[in-house]
JSON list of C-alpha atoms and ligand atoms in Angstrom, two decimals:
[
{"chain": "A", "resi": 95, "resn": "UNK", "atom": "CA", "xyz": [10.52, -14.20, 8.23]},
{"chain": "A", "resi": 96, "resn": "UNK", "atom": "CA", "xyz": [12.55, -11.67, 6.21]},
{"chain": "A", "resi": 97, "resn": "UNK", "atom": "CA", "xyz": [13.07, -8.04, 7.29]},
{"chain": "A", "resi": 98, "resn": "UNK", "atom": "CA", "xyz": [13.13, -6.09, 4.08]},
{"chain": "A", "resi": 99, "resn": "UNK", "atom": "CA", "xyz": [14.08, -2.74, 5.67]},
{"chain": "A", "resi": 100, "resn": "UNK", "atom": "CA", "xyz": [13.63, -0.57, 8.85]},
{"chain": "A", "resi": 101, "resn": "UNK", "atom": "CA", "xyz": [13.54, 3.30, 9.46]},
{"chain": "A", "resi": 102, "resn": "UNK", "atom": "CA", "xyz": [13.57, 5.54, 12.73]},
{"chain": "A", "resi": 103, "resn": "UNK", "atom": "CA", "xyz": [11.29, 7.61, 13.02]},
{"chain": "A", "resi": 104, "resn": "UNK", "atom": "CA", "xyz": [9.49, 9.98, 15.62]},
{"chain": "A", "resi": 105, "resn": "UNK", "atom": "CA", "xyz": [7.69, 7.75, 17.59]},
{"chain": "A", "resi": 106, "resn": "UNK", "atom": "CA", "xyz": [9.86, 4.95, 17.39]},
{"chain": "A", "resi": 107, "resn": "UNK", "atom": "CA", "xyz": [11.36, 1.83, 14.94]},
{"chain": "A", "resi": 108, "resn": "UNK", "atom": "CA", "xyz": [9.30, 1.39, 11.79]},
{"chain": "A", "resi": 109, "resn": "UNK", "atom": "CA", "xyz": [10.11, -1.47, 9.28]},
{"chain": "A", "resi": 110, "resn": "UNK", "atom": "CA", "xyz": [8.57, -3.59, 6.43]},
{"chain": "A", "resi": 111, "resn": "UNK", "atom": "CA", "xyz": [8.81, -7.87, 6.89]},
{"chain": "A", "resi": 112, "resn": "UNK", "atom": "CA", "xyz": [7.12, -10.60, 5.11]},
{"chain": "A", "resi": 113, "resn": "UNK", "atom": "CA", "xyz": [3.37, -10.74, 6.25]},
{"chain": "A", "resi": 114, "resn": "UNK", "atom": "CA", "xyz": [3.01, -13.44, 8.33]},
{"chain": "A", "resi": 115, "resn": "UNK", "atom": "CA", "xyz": [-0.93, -15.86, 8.76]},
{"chain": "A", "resi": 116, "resn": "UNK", "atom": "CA", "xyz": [-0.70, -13.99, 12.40]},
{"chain": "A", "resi": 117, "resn": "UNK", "atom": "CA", "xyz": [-0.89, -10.78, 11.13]},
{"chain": "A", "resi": 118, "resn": "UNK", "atom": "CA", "xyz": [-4.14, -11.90, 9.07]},
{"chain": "A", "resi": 119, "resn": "UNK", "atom": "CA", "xyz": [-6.47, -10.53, 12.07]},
{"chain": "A", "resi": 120, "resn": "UNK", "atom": "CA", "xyz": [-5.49, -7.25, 12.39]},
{"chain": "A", "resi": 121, "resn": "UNK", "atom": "CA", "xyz": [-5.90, -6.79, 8.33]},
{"chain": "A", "resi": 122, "resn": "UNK", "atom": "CA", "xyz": [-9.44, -8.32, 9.35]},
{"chain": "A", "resi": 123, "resn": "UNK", "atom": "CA", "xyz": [-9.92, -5.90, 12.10]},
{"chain": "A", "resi": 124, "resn": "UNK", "atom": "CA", "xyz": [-9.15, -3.13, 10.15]},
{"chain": "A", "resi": 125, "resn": "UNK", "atom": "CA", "xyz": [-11.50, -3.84, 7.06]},
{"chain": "A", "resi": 126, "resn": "UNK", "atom": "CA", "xyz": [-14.74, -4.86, 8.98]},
{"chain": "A", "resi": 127, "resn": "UNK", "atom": "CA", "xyz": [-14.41, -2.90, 12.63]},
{"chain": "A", "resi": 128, "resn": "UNK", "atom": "CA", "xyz": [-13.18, 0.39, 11.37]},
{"chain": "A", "resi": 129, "resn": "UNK", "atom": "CA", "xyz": [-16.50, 1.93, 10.69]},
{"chain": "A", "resi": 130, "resn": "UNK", "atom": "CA", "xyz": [-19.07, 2.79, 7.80]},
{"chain": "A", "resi": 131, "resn": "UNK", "atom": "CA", "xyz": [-17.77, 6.61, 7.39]},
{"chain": "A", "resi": 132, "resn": "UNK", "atom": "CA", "xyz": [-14.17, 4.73, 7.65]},
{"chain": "A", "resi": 133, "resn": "UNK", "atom": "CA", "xyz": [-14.58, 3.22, 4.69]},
{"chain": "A", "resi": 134, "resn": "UNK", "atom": "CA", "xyz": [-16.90, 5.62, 2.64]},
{"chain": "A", "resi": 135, "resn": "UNK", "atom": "CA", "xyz": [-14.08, 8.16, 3.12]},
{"chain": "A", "resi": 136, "resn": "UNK", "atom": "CA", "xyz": [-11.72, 5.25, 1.23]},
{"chain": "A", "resi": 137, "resn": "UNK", "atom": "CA", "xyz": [-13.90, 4.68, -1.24]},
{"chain": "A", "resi": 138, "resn": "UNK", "atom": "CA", "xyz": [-14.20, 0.86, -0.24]},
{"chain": "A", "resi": 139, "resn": "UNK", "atom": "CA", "xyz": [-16.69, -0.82, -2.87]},
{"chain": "A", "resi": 140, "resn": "UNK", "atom": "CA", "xyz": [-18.33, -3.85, -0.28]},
{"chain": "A", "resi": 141, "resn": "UNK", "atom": "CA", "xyz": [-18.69, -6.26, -2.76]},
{"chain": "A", "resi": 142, "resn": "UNK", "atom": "CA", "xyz": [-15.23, -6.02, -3.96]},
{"chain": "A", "resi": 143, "resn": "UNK", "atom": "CA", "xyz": [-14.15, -6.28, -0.40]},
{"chain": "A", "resi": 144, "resn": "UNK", "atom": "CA", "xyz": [-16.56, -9.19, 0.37]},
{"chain": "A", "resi": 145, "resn": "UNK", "atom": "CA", "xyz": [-16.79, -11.10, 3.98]},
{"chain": "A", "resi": 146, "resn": "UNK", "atom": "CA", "xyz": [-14.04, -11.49, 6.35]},
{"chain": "A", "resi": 147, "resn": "UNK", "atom": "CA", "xyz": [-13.66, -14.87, 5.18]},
{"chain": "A", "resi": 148, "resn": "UNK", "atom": "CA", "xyz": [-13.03, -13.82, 1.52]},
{"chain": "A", "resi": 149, "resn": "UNK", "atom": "CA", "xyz": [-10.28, -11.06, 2.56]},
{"chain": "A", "resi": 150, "resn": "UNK", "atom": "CA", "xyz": [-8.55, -13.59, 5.02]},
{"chain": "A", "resi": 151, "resn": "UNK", "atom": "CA", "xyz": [-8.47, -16.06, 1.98]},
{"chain": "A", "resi": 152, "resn": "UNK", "atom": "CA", "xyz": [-7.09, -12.83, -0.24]},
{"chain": "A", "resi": 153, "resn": "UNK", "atom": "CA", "xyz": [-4.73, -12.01, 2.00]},
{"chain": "A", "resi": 154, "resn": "UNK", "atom": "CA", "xyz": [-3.03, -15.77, 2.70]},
{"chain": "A", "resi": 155, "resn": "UNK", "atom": "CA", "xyz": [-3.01, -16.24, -0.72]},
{"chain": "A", "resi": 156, "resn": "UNK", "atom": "CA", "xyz": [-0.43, -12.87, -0.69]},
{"chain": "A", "resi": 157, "resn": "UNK", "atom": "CA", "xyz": [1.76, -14.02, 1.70]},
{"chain": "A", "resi": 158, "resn": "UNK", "atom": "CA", "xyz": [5.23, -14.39, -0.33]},
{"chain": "A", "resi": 159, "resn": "UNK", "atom": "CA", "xyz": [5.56, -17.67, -1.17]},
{"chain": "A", "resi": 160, "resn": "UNK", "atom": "CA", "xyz": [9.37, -16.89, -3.08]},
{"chain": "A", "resi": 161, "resn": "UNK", "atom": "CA", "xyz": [8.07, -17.31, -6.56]},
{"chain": "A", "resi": 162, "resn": "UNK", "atom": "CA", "xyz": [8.95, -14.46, -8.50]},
{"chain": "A", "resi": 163, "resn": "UNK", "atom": "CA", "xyz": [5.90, -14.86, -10.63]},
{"chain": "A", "resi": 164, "resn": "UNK", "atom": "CA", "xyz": [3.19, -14.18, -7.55]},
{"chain": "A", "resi": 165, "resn": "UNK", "atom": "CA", "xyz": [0.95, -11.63, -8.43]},
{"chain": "A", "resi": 166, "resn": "UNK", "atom": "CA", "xyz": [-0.34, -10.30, -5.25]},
{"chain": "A", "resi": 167, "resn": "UNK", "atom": "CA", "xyz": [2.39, -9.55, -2.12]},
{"chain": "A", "resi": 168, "resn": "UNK", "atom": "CA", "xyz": [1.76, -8.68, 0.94]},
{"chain": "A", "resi": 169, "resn": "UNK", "atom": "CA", "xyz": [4.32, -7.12, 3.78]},
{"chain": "A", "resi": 170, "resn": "UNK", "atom": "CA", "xyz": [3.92, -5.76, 7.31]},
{"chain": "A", "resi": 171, "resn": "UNK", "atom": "CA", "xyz": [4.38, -2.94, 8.62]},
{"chain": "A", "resi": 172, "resn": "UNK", "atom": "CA", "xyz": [6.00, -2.96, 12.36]},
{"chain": "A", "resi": 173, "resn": "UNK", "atom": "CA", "xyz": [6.39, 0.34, 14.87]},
{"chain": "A", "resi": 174, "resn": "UNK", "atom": "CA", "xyz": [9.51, -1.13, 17.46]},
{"chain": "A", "resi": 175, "resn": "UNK", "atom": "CA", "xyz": [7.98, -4.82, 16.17]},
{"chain": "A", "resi": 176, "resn": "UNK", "atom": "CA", "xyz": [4.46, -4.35, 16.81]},
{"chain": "A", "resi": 177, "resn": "UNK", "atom": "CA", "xyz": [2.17, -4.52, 13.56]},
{"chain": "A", "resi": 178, "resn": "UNK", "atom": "CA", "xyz": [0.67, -1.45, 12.54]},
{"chain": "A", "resi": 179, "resn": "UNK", "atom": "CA", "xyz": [-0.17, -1.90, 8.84]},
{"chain": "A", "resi": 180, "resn": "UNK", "atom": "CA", "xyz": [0.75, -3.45, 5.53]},
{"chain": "A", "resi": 181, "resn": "UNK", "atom": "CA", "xyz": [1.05, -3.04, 2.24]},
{"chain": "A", "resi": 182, "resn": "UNK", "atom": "CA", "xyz": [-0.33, -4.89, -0.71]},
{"chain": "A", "resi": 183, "resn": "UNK", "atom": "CA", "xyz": [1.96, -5.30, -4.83]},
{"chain": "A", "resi": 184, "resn": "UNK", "atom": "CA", "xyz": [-0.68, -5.99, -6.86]},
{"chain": "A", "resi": 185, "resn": "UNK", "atom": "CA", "xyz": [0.99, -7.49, -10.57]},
{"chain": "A", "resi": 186, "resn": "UNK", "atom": "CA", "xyz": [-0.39, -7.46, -13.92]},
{"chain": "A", "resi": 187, "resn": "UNK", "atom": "CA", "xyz": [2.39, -6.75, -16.51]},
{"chain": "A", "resi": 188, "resn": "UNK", "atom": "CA", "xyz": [6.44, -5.32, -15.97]},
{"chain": "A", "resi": 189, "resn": "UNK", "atom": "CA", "xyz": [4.84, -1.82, -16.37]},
{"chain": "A", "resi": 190, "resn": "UNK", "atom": "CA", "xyz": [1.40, -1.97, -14.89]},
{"chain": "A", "resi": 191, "resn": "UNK", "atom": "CA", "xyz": [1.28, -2.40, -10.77]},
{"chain": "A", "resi": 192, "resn": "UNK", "atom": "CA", "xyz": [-0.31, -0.96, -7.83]},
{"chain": "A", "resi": 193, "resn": "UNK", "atom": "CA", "xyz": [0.31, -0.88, -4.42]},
{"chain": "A", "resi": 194, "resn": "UNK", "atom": "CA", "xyz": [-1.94, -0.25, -1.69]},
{"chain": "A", "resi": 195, "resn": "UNK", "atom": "CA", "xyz": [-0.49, 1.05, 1.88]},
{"chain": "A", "resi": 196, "resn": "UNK", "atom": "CA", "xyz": [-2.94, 0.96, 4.89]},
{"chain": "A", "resi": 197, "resn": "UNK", "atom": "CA", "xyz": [-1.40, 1.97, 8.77]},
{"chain": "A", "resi": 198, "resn": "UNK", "atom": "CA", "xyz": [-4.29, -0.19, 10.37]},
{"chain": "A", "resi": 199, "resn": "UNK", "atom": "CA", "xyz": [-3.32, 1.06, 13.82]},
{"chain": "A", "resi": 200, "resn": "UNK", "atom": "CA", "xyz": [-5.00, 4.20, 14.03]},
{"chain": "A", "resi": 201, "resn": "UNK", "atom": "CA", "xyz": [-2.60, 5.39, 17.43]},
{"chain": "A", "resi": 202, "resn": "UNK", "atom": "CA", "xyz": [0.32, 5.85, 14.90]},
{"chain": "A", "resi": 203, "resn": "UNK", "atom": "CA", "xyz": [-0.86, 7.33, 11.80]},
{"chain": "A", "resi": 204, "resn": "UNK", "atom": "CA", "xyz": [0.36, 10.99, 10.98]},
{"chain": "A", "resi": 205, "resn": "UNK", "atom": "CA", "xyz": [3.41, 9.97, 13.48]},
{"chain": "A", "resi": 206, "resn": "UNK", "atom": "CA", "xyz": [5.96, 9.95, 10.21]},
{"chain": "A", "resi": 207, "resn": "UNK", "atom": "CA", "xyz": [5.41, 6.23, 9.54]},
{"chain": "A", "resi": 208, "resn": "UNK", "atom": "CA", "xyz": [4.82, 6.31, 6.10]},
{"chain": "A", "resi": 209, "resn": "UNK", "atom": "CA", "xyz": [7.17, 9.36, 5.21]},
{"chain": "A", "resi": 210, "resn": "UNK", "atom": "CA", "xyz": [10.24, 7.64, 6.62]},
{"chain": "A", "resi": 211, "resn": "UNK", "atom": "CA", "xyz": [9.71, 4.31, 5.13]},
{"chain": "A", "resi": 212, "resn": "UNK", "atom": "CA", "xyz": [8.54, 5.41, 1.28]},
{"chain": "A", "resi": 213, "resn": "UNK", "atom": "CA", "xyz": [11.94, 4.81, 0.32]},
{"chain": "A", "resi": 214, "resn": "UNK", "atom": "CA", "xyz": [12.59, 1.72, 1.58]},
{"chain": "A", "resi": 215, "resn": "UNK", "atom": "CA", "xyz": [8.41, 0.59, 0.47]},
{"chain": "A", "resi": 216, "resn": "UNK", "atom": "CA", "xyz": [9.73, 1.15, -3.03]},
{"chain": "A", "resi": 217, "resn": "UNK", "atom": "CA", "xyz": [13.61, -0.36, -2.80]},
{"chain": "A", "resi": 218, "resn": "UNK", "atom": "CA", "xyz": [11.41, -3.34, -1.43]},
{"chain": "A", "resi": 219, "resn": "UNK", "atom": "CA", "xyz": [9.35, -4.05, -3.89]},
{"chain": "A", "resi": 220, "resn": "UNK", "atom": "CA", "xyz": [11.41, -3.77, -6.84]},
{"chain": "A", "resi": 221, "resn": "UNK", "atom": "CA", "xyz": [13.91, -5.97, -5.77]},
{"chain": "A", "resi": 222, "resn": "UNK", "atom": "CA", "xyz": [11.99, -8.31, -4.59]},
{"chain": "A", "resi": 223, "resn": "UNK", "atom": "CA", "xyz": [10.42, -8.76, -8.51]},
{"chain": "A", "resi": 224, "resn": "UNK", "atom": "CA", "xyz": [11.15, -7.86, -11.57]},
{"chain": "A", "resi": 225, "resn": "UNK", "atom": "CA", "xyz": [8.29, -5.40, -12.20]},
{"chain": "A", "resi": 226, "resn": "UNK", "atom": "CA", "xyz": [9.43, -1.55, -14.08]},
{"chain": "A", "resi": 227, "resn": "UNK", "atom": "CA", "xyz": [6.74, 0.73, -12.92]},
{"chain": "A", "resi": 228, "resn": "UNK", "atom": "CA", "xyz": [4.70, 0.95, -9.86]},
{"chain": "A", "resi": 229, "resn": "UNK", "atom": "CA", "xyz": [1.24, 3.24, -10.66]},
{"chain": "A", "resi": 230, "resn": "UNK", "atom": "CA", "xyz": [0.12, 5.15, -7.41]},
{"chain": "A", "resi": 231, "resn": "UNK", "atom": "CA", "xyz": [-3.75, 5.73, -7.75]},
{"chain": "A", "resi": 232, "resn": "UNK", "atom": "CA", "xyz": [-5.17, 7.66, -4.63]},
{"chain": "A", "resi": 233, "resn": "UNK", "atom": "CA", "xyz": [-7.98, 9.39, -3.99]},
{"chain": "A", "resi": 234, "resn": "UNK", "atom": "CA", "xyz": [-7.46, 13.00, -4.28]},
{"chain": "A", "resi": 235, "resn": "UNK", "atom": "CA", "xyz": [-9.81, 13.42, -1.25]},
{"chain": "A", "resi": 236, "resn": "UNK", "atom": "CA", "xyz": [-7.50, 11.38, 0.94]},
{"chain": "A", "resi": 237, "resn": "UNK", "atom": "CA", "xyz": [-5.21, 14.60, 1.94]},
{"chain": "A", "resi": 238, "resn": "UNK", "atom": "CA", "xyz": [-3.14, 12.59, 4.17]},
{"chain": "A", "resi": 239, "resn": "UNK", "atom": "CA", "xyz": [-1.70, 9.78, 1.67]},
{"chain": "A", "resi": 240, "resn": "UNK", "atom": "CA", "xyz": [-1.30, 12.78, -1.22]},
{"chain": "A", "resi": 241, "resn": "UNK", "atom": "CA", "xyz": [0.24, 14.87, 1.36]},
{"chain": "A", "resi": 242, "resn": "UNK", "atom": "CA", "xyz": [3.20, 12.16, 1.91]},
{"chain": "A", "resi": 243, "resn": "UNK", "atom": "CA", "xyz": [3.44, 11.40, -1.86]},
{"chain": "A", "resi": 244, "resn": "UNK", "atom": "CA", "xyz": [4.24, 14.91, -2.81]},
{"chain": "A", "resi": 245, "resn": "UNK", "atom": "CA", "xyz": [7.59, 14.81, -0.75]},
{"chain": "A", "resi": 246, "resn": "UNK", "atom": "CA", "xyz": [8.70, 11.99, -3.44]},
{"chain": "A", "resi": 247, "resn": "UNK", "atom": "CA", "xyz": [6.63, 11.84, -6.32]},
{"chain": "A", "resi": 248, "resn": "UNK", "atom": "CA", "xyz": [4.68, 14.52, -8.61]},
{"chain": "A", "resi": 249, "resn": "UNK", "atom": "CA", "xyz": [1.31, 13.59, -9.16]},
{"chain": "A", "resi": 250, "resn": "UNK", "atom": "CA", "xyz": [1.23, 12.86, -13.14]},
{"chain": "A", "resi": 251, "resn": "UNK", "atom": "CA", "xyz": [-2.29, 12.72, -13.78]},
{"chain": "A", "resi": 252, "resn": "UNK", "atom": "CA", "xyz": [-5.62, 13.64, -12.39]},
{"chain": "A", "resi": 253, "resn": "UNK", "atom": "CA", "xyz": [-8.76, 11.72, -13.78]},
{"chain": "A", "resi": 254, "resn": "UNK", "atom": "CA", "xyz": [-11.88, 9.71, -13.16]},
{"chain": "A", "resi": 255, "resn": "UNK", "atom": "CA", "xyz": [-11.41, 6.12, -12.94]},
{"chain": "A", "resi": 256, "resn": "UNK", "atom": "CA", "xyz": [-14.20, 3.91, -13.49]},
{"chain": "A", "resi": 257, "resn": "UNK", "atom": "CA", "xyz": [-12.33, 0.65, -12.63]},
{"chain": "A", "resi": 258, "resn": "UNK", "atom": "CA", "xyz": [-9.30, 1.04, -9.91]},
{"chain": "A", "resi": 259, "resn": "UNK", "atom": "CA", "xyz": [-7.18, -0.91, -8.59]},
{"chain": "A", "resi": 260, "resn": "UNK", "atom": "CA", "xyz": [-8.55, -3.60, -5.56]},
{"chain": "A", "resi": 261, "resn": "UNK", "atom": "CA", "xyz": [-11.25, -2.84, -3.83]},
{"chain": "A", "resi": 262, "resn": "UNK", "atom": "CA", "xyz": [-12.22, 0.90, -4.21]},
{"chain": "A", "resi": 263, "resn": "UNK", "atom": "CA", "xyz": [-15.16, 2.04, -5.87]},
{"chain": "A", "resi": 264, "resn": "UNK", "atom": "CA", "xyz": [-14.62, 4.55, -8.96]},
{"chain": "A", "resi": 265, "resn": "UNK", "atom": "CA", "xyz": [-14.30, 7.84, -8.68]},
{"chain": "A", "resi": 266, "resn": "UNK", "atom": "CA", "xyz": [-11.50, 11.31, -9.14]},
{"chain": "A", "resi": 267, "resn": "UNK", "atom": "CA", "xyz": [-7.97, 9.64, -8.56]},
{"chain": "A", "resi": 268, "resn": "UNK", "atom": "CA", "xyz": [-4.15, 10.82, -8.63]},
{"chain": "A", "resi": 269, "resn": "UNK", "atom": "CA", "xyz": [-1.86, 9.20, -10.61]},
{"chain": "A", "resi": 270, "resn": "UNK", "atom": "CA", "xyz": [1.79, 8.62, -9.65]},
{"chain": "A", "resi": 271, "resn": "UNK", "atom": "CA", "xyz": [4.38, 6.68, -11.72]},
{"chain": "A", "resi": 272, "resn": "UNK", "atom": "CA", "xyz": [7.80, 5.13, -10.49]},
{"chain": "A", "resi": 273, "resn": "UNK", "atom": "CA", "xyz": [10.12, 3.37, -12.49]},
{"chain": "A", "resi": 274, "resn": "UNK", "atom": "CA", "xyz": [13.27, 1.53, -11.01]},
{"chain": "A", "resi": 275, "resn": "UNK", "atom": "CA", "xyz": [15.61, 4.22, -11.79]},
{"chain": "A", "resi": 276, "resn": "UNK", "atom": "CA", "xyz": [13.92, 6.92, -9.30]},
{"chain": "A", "resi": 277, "resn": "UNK", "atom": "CA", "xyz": [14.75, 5.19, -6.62]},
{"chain": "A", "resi": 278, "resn": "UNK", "atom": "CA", "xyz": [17.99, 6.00, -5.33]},
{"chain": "A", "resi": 279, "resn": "UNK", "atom": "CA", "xyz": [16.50, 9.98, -5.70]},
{"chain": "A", "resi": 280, "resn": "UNK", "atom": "CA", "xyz": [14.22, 8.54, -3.14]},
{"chain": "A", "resi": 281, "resn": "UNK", "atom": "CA", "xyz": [17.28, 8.09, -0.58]},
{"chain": "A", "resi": 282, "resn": "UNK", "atom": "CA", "xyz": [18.80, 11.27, -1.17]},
{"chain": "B", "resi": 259, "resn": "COA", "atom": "C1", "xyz": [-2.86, 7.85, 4.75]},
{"chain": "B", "resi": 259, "resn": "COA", "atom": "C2", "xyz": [-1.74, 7.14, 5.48]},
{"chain": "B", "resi": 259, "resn": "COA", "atom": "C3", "xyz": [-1.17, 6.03, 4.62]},
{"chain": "B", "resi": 259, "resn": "COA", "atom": "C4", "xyz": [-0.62, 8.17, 5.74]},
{"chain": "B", "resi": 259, "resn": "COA", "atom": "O1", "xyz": [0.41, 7.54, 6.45]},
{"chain": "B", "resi": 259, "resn": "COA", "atom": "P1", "xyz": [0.99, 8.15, 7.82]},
{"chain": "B", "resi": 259, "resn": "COA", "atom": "O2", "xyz": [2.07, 7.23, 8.28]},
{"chain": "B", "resi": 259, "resn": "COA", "atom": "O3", "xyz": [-0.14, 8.43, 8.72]},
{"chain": "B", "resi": 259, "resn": "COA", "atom": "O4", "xyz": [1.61, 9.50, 7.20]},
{"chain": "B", "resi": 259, "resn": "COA", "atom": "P2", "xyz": [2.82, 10.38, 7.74]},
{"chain": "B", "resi": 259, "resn": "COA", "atom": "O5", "xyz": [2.76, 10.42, 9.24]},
{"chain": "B", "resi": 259, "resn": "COA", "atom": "O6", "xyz": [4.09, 9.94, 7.10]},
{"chain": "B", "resi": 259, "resn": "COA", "atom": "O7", "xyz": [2.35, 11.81, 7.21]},
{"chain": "B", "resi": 259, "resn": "COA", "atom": "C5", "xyz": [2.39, 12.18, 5.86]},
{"chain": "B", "resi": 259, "resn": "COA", "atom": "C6", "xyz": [1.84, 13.57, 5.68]},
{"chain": "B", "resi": 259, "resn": "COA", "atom": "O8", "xyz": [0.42, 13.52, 5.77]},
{"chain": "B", "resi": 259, "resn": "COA", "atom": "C7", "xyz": [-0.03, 14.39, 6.78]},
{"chain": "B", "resi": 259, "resn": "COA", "atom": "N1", "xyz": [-1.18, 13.75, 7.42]},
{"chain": "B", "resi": 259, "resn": "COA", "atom": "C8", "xyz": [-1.19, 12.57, 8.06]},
{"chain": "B", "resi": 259, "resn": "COA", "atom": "N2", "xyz": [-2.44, 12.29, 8.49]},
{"chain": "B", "resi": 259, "resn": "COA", "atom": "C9", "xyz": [-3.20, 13.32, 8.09]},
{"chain": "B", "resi": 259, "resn": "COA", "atom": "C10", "xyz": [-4.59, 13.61, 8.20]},
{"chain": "B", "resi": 259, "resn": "COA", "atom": "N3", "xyz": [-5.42, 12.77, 8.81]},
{"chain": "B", "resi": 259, "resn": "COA", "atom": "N4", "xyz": [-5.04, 14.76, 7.65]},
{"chain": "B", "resi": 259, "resn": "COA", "atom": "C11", "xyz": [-4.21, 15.60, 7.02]},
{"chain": "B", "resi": 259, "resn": "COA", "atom": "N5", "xyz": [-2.88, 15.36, 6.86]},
{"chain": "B", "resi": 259, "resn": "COA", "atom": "C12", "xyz": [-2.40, 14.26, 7.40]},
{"chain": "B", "resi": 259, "resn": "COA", "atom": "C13", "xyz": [1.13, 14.55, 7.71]},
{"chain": "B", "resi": 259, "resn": "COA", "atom": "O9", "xyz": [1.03, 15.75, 8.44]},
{"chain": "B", "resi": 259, "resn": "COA", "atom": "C14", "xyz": [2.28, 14.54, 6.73]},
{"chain": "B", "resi": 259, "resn": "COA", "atom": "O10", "xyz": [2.41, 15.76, 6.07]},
{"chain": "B", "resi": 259, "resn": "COA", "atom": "P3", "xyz": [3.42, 16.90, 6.53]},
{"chain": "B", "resi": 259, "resn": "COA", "atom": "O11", "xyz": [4.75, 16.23, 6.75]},
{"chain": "B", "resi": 259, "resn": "COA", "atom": "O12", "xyz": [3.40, 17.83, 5.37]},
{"chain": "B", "resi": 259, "resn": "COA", "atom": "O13", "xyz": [2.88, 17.45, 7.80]},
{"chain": "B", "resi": 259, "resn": "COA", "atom": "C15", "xyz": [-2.22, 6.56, 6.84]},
{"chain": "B", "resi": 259, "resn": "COA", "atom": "O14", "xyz": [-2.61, 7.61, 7.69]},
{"chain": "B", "resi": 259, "resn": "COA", "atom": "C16", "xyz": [-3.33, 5.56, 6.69]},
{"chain": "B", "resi": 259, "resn": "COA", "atom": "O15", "xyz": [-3.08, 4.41, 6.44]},
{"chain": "B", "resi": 259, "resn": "COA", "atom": "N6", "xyz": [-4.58, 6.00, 6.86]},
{"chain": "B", "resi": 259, "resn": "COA", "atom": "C17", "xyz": [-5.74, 5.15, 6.76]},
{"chain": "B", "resi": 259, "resn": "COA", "atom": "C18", "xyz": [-5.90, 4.39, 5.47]},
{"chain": "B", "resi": 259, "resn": "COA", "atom": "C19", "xyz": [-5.56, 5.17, 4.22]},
{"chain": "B", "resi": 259, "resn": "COA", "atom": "O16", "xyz": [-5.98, 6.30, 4.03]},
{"chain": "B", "resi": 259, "resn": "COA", "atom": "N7", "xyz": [-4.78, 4.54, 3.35]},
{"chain": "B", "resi": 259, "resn": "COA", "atom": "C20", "xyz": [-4.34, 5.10, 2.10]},
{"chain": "B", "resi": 259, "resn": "COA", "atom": "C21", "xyz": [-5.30, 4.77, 1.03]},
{"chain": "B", "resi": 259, "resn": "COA", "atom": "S1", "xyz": [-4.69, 5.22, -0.57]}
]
């Protein structure tokens, strides 16, 4: 299982690696025992997000596979090797993708997780495939994800979206763009 990158941070070792079938529980844990108000405050729409049994399917189906035409990746995300999140690529054409970024393990959000490994998120995924922009769409209620964006990326846009990406309803979103030549400014 490859080890894309790692990053120290606060609270400990934080790194991204290849999602693995034993990793699909937690991503089911999060999604159907995190609460009602959990996922209002996301935005989740329930029939986009379906049963367990749908998102376990969605998520094997995302493990990488090595084909550099798969549409829909999935990594971990480790604290000192323990599983604390993931991250979805989501791939339609070279300039439109998404990514989603969930720390699952509520004990080690706003611990610098996601701050020290944006870099190394991004370095992954476009070397991994050949895609030339990544659009970040994010609630602008969700102060936390915005708040560690704005250290890297300028929010382009602000706008209603009727149809986002994966499985949030529609509603007021910030838009981000990165292209593959922002990202060594991402390292400095
Ligand atoms: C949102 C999320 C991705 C942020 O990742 P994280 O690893 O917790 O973020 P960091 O620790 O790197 O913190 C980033 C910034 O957000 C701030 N922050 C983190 N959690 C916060 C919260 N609950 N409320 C307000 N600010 C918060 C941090 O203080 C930091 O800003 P600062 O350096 O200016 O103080 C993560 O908390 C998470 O997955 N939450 C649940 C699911 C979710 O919201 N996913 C994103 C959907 S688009």
């Amino acid at each position: 299982m490859a080890v894309y990158a790692s990053a120290n941070t606060p609270v400990g070792i934080a790194a991204i690696r290849d999602l693995g079938s034993e990793d699909l529980d937690a991503i089911l844990d999060f999604w159907y025992t995190s609460g009602d108000d959990f996922l209002d405050f996301l935005g989740i729409d329930r029939s986009r997000l379906g049963t367990a049994e749908d998102t376990r399917q969605r998520f094997s189906r995302a493990i990488w596979k090595g084909d550099p035409n798969q549409q829909n990746i999935a990594f971990a995300i480790t604290l000192d090797d323990d599983f604390a999140g993931y991250t979805l690529l989501n791939r339609y054409t070279p300039e439109t993708n998404y990514s989603h970024w969930h720390i699952t393990n509520p004990l080690v959000r706003a611990a610098g997780l996601s701050t020290a490994l944006y870099p190394h998120r991004m370095k992954t995924y476009f070397d991994l495939v050949p895609i030339e922009r990544l659009i970040h769409q994010t609630r602008t209620r969700n102060v936390a994800v915005n708040r560690m964006l704005d250290k890297y990326v300028p929010i382009a846009e602000t706008r209603y979206v009727e149809d986002p990406d994966g499985v949030a309803l529609p509603g007021e979103f910030h838009l981000r763009y990165v292209r593959r030549k922002d990202i060594p400014r991402f390292f400095r």
